XYZ file of C-alpha atoms in Angstrom:
127
model
C 5.321 17.069 -3.998
C 5.996 13.277 -2.998
C 7.172 10.619 -5.759
C 6.479 7.071 -5.007
C 8.336 3.994 -6.528
C 7.131 0.453 -5.719
C 9.128 -2.647 -6.092
C 8.992 -6.345 -5.069
C 6.111 -7.617 -7.237
C 6.337 -10.769 -9.058
C 5.013 -14.406 -9.600
C 4.435 -16.776 -6.678
C 2.470 -19.962 -5.912
C -0.533 -19.980 -3.936
C 0.559 -19.955 -0.211
C 3.718 -18.150 -0.980
C 5.019 -14.771 0.337
C 6.237 -11.645 -1.249
C 7.350 -8.381 0.129
C 6.568 -4.911 -1.468
C 8.303 -1.879 -0.929
C 7.519 1.933 -1.554
C 10.204 4.450 -1.455
C 9.505 7.924 -1.591
C 11.314 11.127 -2.981
C 10.171 13.844 -0.580
C 10.759 15.935 2.349
C 7.215 15.277 3.832
C 6.949 11.532 3.499
C 7.545 11.384 7.407
C 4.710 13.638 8.124
C 1.819 11.673 5.775
C -0.079 8.561 5.977
C 0.696 6.063 3.283
C -1.318 2.826 2.018
C -1.274 -0.011 -0.592
C -4.240 -0.092 -2.978
C -4.439 -3.001 -5.469
C -6.465 -3.182 -8.841
C -7.353 -6.305 -10.898
C -8.406 -6.409 -14.197
C -11.707 -5.341 -14.670
C -12.272 -4.257 -11.049
C -11.963 -1.089 -9.195
C -9.054 0.205 -7.036
C -9.409 -0.942 -3.761
C -7.899 -0.474 -0.169
C -5.505 -3.077 1.189
C -3.517 -1.446 3.993
C -2.755 1.650 5.313
C -0.211 3.315 8.119
C -0.520 6.625 9.638
C 2.115 9.016 9.702
C 4.565 7.968 12.473
C 3.382 4.197 12.280
C 1.627 4.166 15.417
C -1.705 3.129 13.750
C -2.385 0.620 10.862
C -5.611 -0.640 9.035
C -5.976 -3.631 7.137
C -8.856 -4.394 4.696
C -10.972 -7.481 5.977
C -9.563 -9.830 3.251
C -5.864 -9.364 4.239
C -6.202 -9.656 7.963
C -3.579 -12.052 9.364
C -1.867 -12.436 6.115
C -0.637 -8.972 5.249
C 1.636 -6.456 7.303
C 2.230 -3.080 6.846
C 5.217 -1.323 8.322
C 7.285 1.902 7.628
C 10.553 3.324 8.096
C 10.526 7.183 8.088
C 14.497 7.349 8.373
C 14.667 5.552 5.002
C 11.246 6.862 3.601
C 10.004 3.417 3.041
C 6.774 1.814 3.582
C 6.740 -2.163 3.342
C 3.884 -4.744 2.550
C 4.644 -8.099 3.632
C 2.310 -10.679 2.063
C 2.067 -14.061 3.339
C -0.474 -16.921 2.470
C -1.269 -15.443 -0.965
C -4.217 -16.546 -3.103
C -4.689 -16.528 -6.701
C -7.388 -13.819 -5.716
C -4.700 -11.613 -4.772
C -3.477 -11.107 -8.159
C -3.560 -7.576 -9.066
C -1.461 -4.427 -9.650
C -0.321 -3.119 -6.323
C -0.073 0.702 -5.885
C 1.341 2.733 -2.954
C -0.176 5.842 -2.134
C 0.543 8.758 -0.021
C -2.351 10.749 1.607
C -3.135 14.282 1.775
C -1.741 16.069 4.868
C -5.010 16.588 6.453
C -5.410 12.841 6.756
C -1.909 12.249 8.124
C -3.320 10.481 11.511
C -6.314 8.734 10.443
C -6.061 6.338 7.935
C -8.336 6.838 4.982
C -9.842 3.901 2.663
C -11.060 5.825 -0.276
C -8.785 6.599 -3.262
C -9.568 10.397 -3.242
C -7.792 11.023 0.048
C -4.542 10.167 -1.538
C -2.808 12.807 -3.724
C 0.421 10.944 -4.755
C 0.448 7.480 -6.431
C 3.204 5.184 -7.557
C 3.282 3.602 -10.946
C 2.328 0.165 -9.539
C 3.967 -3.206 -9.469
C 2.241 -6.446 -10.558
C 1.602 -9.476 -8.209
C 0.608 -12.599 -9.753
C -0.515 -15.868 -7.631
C -0.729 -19.012 -9.511
C -2.925 -21.632 -8.095
């Protein structure tokens, strides 16, 4: 069992930056892939960025390439998402998710690959 808690959301102007953190409570956190998803009102939850179990591999959605950076610190059981150059269309609730153990090495972009989810943190970007 892995429990995830997100923090760091808030309100920022377009072009600004925010850093999100995902802290895990679970002994297996260092063995699993983790990703950030987001969901805007009326839209489906979508993949934002992911990182494999040891941090050697990351994957970004096309719409965040060059703007967002995902990183993890397994000693602290945390995964961070640094978001720069924010746009109003980035407004959403951002969720941290831990993948099923079978997907520890290859980052998955579909929600069904993720067994554990945080409660979400709101990110609002004003124009």
